[in-house]
Amino acid sequence: DGGITQSPKYLFRKEGQNVTLSCEQNLNHDAMYWYRQDPGQGLRLIYYSQIVNDFQKGDIAEGYSVSREKKESFPLTVTSAQKNPTAFYLCASSPLGQGLPEQFFGPGTRLTVL
Amino acid sequence: DAKTTQPPSMDCAEGRAANLPCNHSTISGNEYVYWYRQIHSQGPQYIIHGLKNNETNEMASLIITEDRKSSTLILPHATLRDTAVYYCIVRSGGTSYGKLTFGQGTILTVHP
């Protein structure tokens, strides 16, 4: 089945530690995105990537880093510089060059920093 | 991208039509209206999108007013599984990629 996988579903870390969230897609989509969601709020864009080895900052990139070494993978690292890392993190992907394709979302990773 | 305004919550009886409104009075000519929904603790799910004409798919119908300043998402026969947060998003047609700007959406509760 084609889709987007994020692992793990729940993640706990101590304050001051970096943590990397996984996102993999087998939809052959060019574009991938990371969003953050806080309780009762909408999604906010952290980073996005249109092609391999290229990515752009979204609205709230500070304290985060990404890489795009493979088309199917777009891991997000939450660094110790992120002041409020506890949140629900969502990865998405979409094809390019076909008008305005919808974005397909993964199931999300809930990160709790203790 | 234009800002949208949605009611914070709505109720609907199971089996009845759910009509979710959205105001986007500052929408420009090349901006599309998208609808997504998010069931609790899951990733958002695409529902439908449109530019000017009304649209229908297997999930819902989208009615856009002639002046394009507002739209309504219609779930024709709501079920308990349609309980979710529904997001109305306006997105520029200038690029084939880019962010979706999610507001706080409408919490739709379908009750028996």
mmCIF file of C-alpha atoms in Angstrom:
data_model
loop_
_atom_site.group_PDB
_atom_site.id
_atom_site.type_symbol
_atom_site.label_atom_id
_atom_site.label_comp_id
_atom_site.label_asym_id
_atom_site.label_seq_id
_atom_site.Cartn_x
_atom_site.Cartn_y
_atom_site.Cartn_z
ATOM 1 C CA ASP A 1 0.000 0.000 0.000
ATOM 2 C CA GLY A 2 1.260 3.470 -0.847
ATOM 3 C CA GLY A 3 1.449 6.014 1.905
ATOM 4 C CA ILE A 4 3.435 7.999 4.401
ATOM 5 C CA THR A 5 4.857 6.484 7.537
ATOM 6 C CA GLN A 6 6.077 8.313 10.589
ATOM 7 C CA SER A 7 7.797 6.653 13.459
ATOM 8 C CA PRO A 8 7.516 6.394 16.318
ATOM 9 C CA LYS A 9 3.943 7.408 17.140
ATOM 10 C CA TYR A 10 4.930 8.575 20.626
ATOM 11 C CA LEU A 11 8.357 9.838 21.602
ATOM 12 C CA PHE A 12 9.700 10.990 24.934
ATOM 13 C CA ARG A 13 12.957 12.856 25.412
ATOM 14 C CA LYS A 14 14.729 14.708 28.151
ATOM 15 C CA GLU A 15 15.183 18.427 27.869
ATOM 16 C CA GLY A 16 18.413 19.368 26.105
ATOM 17 C CA GLN A 17 18.565 16.293 23.890
ATOM 18 C CA ASN A 18 18.290 16.377 20.133
ATOM 19 C CA VAL A 19 15.743 14.006 18.637
ATOM 20 C CA THR A 20 15.110 12.942 15.030
ATOM 21 C CA LEU A 21 11.636 12.159 13.718
ATOM 22 C CA SER A 22 11.340 9.814 10.782
ATOM 23 C CA CYS A 23 9.169 10.363 7.693
ATOM 24 C CA GLU A 24 9.106 7.967 4.739
ATOM 25 C CA GLN A 25 6.832 7.936 1.688
ATOM 26 C CA ASN A 26 6.458 5.451 -1.143
ATOM 27 C CA LEU A 27 4.116 7.611 -3.234
ATOM 28 C CA ASN A 28 6.961 8.812 -5.475
ATOM 29 C CA HIS A 29 6.113 12.393 -4.508
ATOM 30 C CA ASP A 30 8.678 15.110 -5.111
ATOM 31 C CA ALA A 31 7.601 17.522 -2.385
ATOM 32 C CA MET A 32 7.645 16.812 1.327
ATOM 33 C CA TYR A 33 6.655 18.951 4.307
ATOM 34 C CA TRP A 34 6.911 19.078 8.088
ATOM 35 C CA TYR A 35 4.227 20.721 10.193
ATOM 36 C CA ARG A 36 3.849 21.243 13.904
ATOM 37 C CA GLN A 37 0.499 21.243 15.724
ATOM 38 C CA ASP A 38 -0.094 22.468 19.267
ATOM 39 C CA PRO A 39 -3.250 21.580 21.230
ATOM 40 C CA GLY A 40 -6.378 23.220 19.816
ATOM 41 C CA GLN A 41 -4.412 24.905 17.045
ATOM 42 C CA GLY A 42 -4.000 24.486 13.322
ATOM 43 C CA LEU A 43 -0.830 23.260 11.638
ATOM 44 C CA ARG A 44 2.219 25.444 11.167
ATOM 45 C CA LEU A 45 4.866 24.772 8.520
ATOM 46 C CA ILE A 46 8.395 24.049 9.755
ATOM 47 C CA TYR A 47 10.292 23.062 6.595
ATOM 48 C CA TYR A 48 9.517 21.858 3.106
ATOM 49 C CA SER A 49 11.458 20.283 0.263
ATOM 50 C CA GLN A 50 10.666 20.157 -3.435
ATOM 51 C CA ILE A 51 13.545 17.958 -4.612
ATOM 52 C CA VAL A 52 16.360 15.880 -3.214
ATOM 53 C CA ASN A 53 19.158 17.860 -1.548
ATOM 54 C CA ASP A 54 17.061 21.016 -1.416
ATOM 55 C CA PHE A 55 14.763 22.383 1.288
ATOM 56 C CA GLN A 56 13.340 25.709 2.475
ATOM 57 C CA LYS A 57 12.383 27.124 5.851
ATOM 58 C CA GLY A 58 8.732 27.458 6.682
ATOM 59 C CA ASP A 59 7.153 29.786 9.223
ATOM 60 C CA ILE A 60 8.697 28.300 12.368
ATOM 61 C CA ALA A 61 12.043 26.754 11.372
ATOM 62 C CA GLU A 62 14.061 27.986 14.354
ATOM 63 C CA GLY A 63 15.327 25.099 16.474
ATOM 64 C CA TYR A 64 14.700 22.513 13.752
ATOM 65 C CA SER A 65 16.802 20.991 10.977
ATOM 66 C CA VAL A 66 16.042 18.662 8.079
ATOM 67 C CA SER A 67 17.782 16.706 5.358
ATOM 68 C CA ARG A 68 16.592 15.303 2.033
ATOM 69 C CA GLU A 69 19.187 12.828 0.845
ATOM 70 C CA LYS A 70 16.626 10.502 -0.696
ATOM 71 C CA LYS A 71 13.359 11.252 -2.461
ATOM 72 C CA GLU A 72 11.375 9.030 -0.134
ATOM 73 C CA SER A 73 12.804 10.273 3.165
ATOM 74 C CA PHE A 74 12.620 13.645 4.955
ATOM 75 C CA PRO A 75 13.757 13.345 8.594
ATOM 76 C CA LEU A 76 13.251 16.214 11.029
ATOM 77 C CA THR A 77 15.644 16.895 13.893
ATOM 78 C CA VAL A 78 14.312 18.796 16.878
ATOM 79 C CA THR A 79 17.356 20.403 18.464
ATOM 80 C CA SER A 80 17.910 21.593 21.990
ATOM 81 C CA ALA A 81 17.576 25.143 20.650
ATOM 82 C CA GLN A 82 13.827 24.640 20.140
ATOM 83 C CA LYS A 83 12.313 26.276 23.211
ATOM 84 C CA ASN A 84 8.961 24.467 23.255
ATOM 85 C CA PRO A 85 9.434 21.167 21.426
ATOM 86 C CA THR A 86 6.501 19.279 22.949
ATOM 87 C CA ALA A 87 3.943 19.050 20.125
ATOM 88 C CA PHE A 88 2.330 16.831 17.501
ATOM 89 C CA TYR A 89 4.521 16.646 14.381
ATOM 90 C CA LEU A 90 3.035 15.869 10.985
ATOM 91 C CA CYS A 91 4.822 14.995 7.765
ATOM 92 C CA ALA A 92 3.168 15.386 4.369
ATOM 93 C CA SER A 93 4.013 14.888 0.720
ATOM 94 C CA SER A 94 2.619 15.932 -2.636
ATOM 95 C CA PRO A 95 3.470 15.539 -6.309
ATOM 96 C CA LEU A 96 4.645 18.520 -8.316
ATOM 97 C CA GLY A 97 3.744 19.931 -11.683
ATOM 98 C CA GLN A 98 0.107 18.917 -11.723
ATOM 99 C CA GLY A 99 -1.704 22.099 -10.850
ATOM 100 C CA LEU A 100 -2.473 22.191 -7.148
ATOM 101 C CA PRO A 101 -2.222 18.647 -5.864
ATOM 102 C CA GLU A 102 -3.415 17.913 -2.411
ATOM 103 C CA GLN A 103 -0.994 17.012 0.341
ATOM 104 C CA PHE A 104 -1.047 13.554 1.856
ATOM 105 C CA PHE A 105 -0.326 13.386 5.560
ATOM 106 C CA GLY A 106 1.279 10.768 7.742
ATOM 107 C CA PRO A 107 -0.195 9.641 11.082
ATOM 108 C CA GLY A 108 2.023 12.004 13.082
ATOM 109 C CA THR A 109 4.509 11.707 15.935
ATOM 110 C CA ARG A 110 3.630 13.072 19.360
ATOM 111 C CA LEU A 111 6.814 14.351 20.980
ATOM 112 C CA THR A 112 6.950 15.012 24.696
ATOM 113 C CA VAL A 113 10.017 16.616 26.195
ATOM 114 C CA LEU A 114 10.325 16.050 29.923
ATOM 115 C CA ASP B 1 -2.836 33.501 0.917
ATOM 116 C CA ALA B 2 -6.251 34.814 1.923
ATOM 117 C CA LYS B 3 -7.451 34.374 5.480
ATOM 118 C CA THR B 4 -10.495 32.243 6.244
ATOM 119 C CA THR B 5 -13.101 32.429 8.998
ATOM 120 C CA GLN B 6 -15.000 29.397 10.253
ATOM 121 C CA PRO B 7 -17.355 28.833 13.192
ATOM 122 C CA PRO B 8 -15.492 27.140 16.053
ATOM 123 C CA SER B 9 -17.970 24.292 16.415
ATOM 124 C CA MET B 10 -21.098 22.732 14.915
ATOM 125 C CA ASP B 11 -23.365 19.802 15.688
ATOM 126 C CA CYS B 12 -25.155 17.492 13.310
ATOM 127 C CA ALA B 13 -27.476 14.508 13.717
ATOM 128 C CA GLU B 14 -26.352 11.247 12.207
ATOM 129 C CA GLY B 15 -27.832 10.706 8.743
ATOM 130 C CA ARG B 16 -28.509 14.392 8.177
ATOM 131 C CA ALA B 17 -26.542 16.726 5.958
ATOM 132 C CA ALA B 18 -23.736 18.686 7.603
ATOM 133 C CA ASN B 19 -23.212 22.145 6.100
ATOM 134 C CA LEU B 20 -19.947 23.772 7.129
ATOM 135 C CA PRO B 21 -19.520 27.432 6.173
ATOM 136 C CA CYS B 22 -16.326 29.322 5.454
ATOM 137 C CA ASN B 23 -15.781 33.014 4.783
ATOM 138 C CA HIS B 24 -12.851 34.109 2.623
ATOM 139 C CA SER B 25 -13.804 37.650 1.698
ATOM 140 C CA THR B 26 -10.271 38.657 0.641
ATOM 141 C CA ILE B 27 -9.789 35.783 -1.775
ATOM 142 C CA SER B 28 -8.094 36.721 -5.035
ATOM 143 C CA GLY B 29 -8.731 35.480 -8.530
ATOM 144 C CA ASN B 30 -6.147 32.721 -8.635
ATOM 145 C CA GLU B 31 -6.766 31.325 -5.151
ATOM 146 C CA TYR B 32 -8.423 27.971 -4.653
ATOM 147 C CA VAL B 33 -10.560 26.848 -1.721
ATOM 148 C CA TYR B 34 -9.442 23.594 -0.098
ATOM 149 C CA TRP B 35 -11.073 21.543 2.616
ATOM 150 C CA TYR B 36 -9.259 19.097 4.881
ATOM 151 C CA ARG B 37 -10.413 17.320 7.994
ATOM 152 C CA GLN B 38 -8.533 15.926 10.967
ATOM 153 C CA ILE B 39 -9.853 13.169 13.134
ATOM 154 C CA HIS B 40 -8.476 13.294 16.653
ATOM 155 C CA SER B 41 -4.722 12.572 16.859
ATOM 156 C CA GLN B 42 -4.445 11.670 13.168
ATOM 157 C CA GLY B 43 -2.992 13.450 10.164
ATOM 158 C CA PRO B 44 -5.294 15.728 8.150
ATOM 159 C CA GLN B 45 -7.168 14.186 5.239
ATOM 160 C CA TYR B 46 -7.875 15.974 1.977
ATOM 161 C CA ILE B 47 -11.602 16.271 1.182
ATOM 162 C CA ILE B 48 -12.156 18.497 -1.832
ATOM 163 C CA HIS B 49 -11.078 21.731 -3.517
ATOM 164 C CA GLY B 50 -12.440 24.200 -6.062
ATOM 165 C CA LEU B 51 -11.883 27.533 -7.776
ATOM 166 C CA LYS B 52 -15.228 28.895 -8.983
ATOM 167 C CA ASN B 53 -17.557 26.073 -9.830
ATOM 168 C CA ASN B 54 -19.289 23.785 -7.395
ATOM 169 C CA GLU B 55 -17.499 20.487 -6.961
ATOM 170 C CA THR B 56 -18.592 17.044 -5.818
ATOM 171 C CA ASN B 57 -16.712 13.866 -5.057
ATOM 172 C CA GLU B 58 -17.399 10.682 -3.140
ATOM 173 C CA MET B 59 -16.845 12.391 0.197
ATOM 174 C CA ALA B 60 -18.526 15.769 -0.081
ATOM 175 C CA SER B 61 -19.776 18.691 -2.125
ATOM 176 C CA LEU B 62 -18.279 22.169 -2.221
ATOM 177 C CA ILE B 63 -20.499 25.128 -2.973
ATOM 178 C CA ILE B 64 -18.696 28.402 -3.748
ATOM 179 C CA THR B 65 -20.699 31.633 -3.962
ATOM 180 C CA GLU B 66 -20.648 33.576 -7.186
ATOM 181 C CA ASP B 67 -18.515 36.341 -5.698
ATOM 182 C CA ARG B 68 -16.232 33.642 -4.233
ATOM 183 C CA LYS B 69 -16.204 35.317 -0.833
ATOM 184 C CA SER B 70 -17.623 32.315 0.937
ATOM 185 C CA SER B 71 -18.119 28.602 0.507
ATOM 186 C CA THR B 72 -19.921 25.690 2.126
ATOM 187 C CA LEU B 73 -18.741 22.130 2.532
ATOM 188 C CA ILE B 74 -21.621 19.669 2.508
ATOM 189 C CA LEU B 75 -21.420 16.163 3.910
ATOM 190 C CA PRO B 76 -24.702 14.771 2.547
ATOM 191 C CA HIS B 77 -25.314 11.995 5.101
ATOM 192 C CA ALA B 78 -23.143 12.531 8.144
ATOM 193 C CA THR B 79 -22.004 9.527 10.147
ATOM 194 C CA LEU B 80 -20.397 9.292 13.568
ATOM 195 C CA ARG B 81 -17.051 8.787 11.816
ATOM 196 C CA ASP B 82 -17.341 12.249 10.297
ATOM 197 C CA THR B 83 -16.757 13.782 13.730
ATOM 198 C CA ALA B 84 -13.550 15.763 13.196
ATOM 199 C CA VAL B 85 -12.028 19.216 12.858
ATOM 200 C CA TYR B 86 -12.718 20.631 9.397
ATOM 201 C CA TYR B 87 -10.294 23.145 7.926
ATOM 202 C CA CYS B 88 -11.101 25.566 5.118
ATOM 203 C CA ILE B 89 -7.916 26.760 3.396
ATOM 204 C CA VAL B 90 -7.375 29.258 0.615
ATOM 205 C CA ARG B 91 -4.301 28.648 -1.457
ATOM 206 C CA SER B 92 -2.684 30.495 -4.311
ATOM 207 C CA GLY B 93 -2.714 28.911 -7.716
ATOM 208 C CA GLY B 94 0.617 30.481 -8.576
ATOM 209 C CA THR B 95 2.729 27.560 -7.470
ATOM 210 C CA SER B 96 2.360 23.805 -7.592
ATOM 211 C CA TYR B 97 3.833 23.350 -4.142
ATOM 212 C CA GLY B 98 3.897 25.201 -0.912
ATOM 213 C CA LYS B 99 2.407 25.402 2.479
ATOM 214 C CA LEU B 100 -1.157 24.964 3.543
ATOM 215 C CA THR B 101 -2.118 27.624 6.074
ATOM 216 C CA PHE B 102 -4.383 25.964 8.621
ATOM 217 C CA GLY B 103 -6.573 28.079 10.883
ATOM 218 C CA GLN B 104 -8.355 26.647 13.913
ATOM 219 C CA GLY B 105 -11.109 25.031 11.846
ATOM 220 C CA THR B 106 -14.597 23.920 12.822
ATOM 221 C CA ILE B 107 -15.106 21.065 15.254
ATOM 222 C CA LEU B 108 -17.981 19.039 13.814
ATOM 223 C CA THR B 109 -19.670 16.673 16.233
ATOM 224 C CA VAL B 110 -22.061 14.140 14.741
ATOM 225 C CA HIS B 111 -24.401 12.693 17.355
ATOM 226 C CA PRO B 112 -26.716 9.673 17.200
#
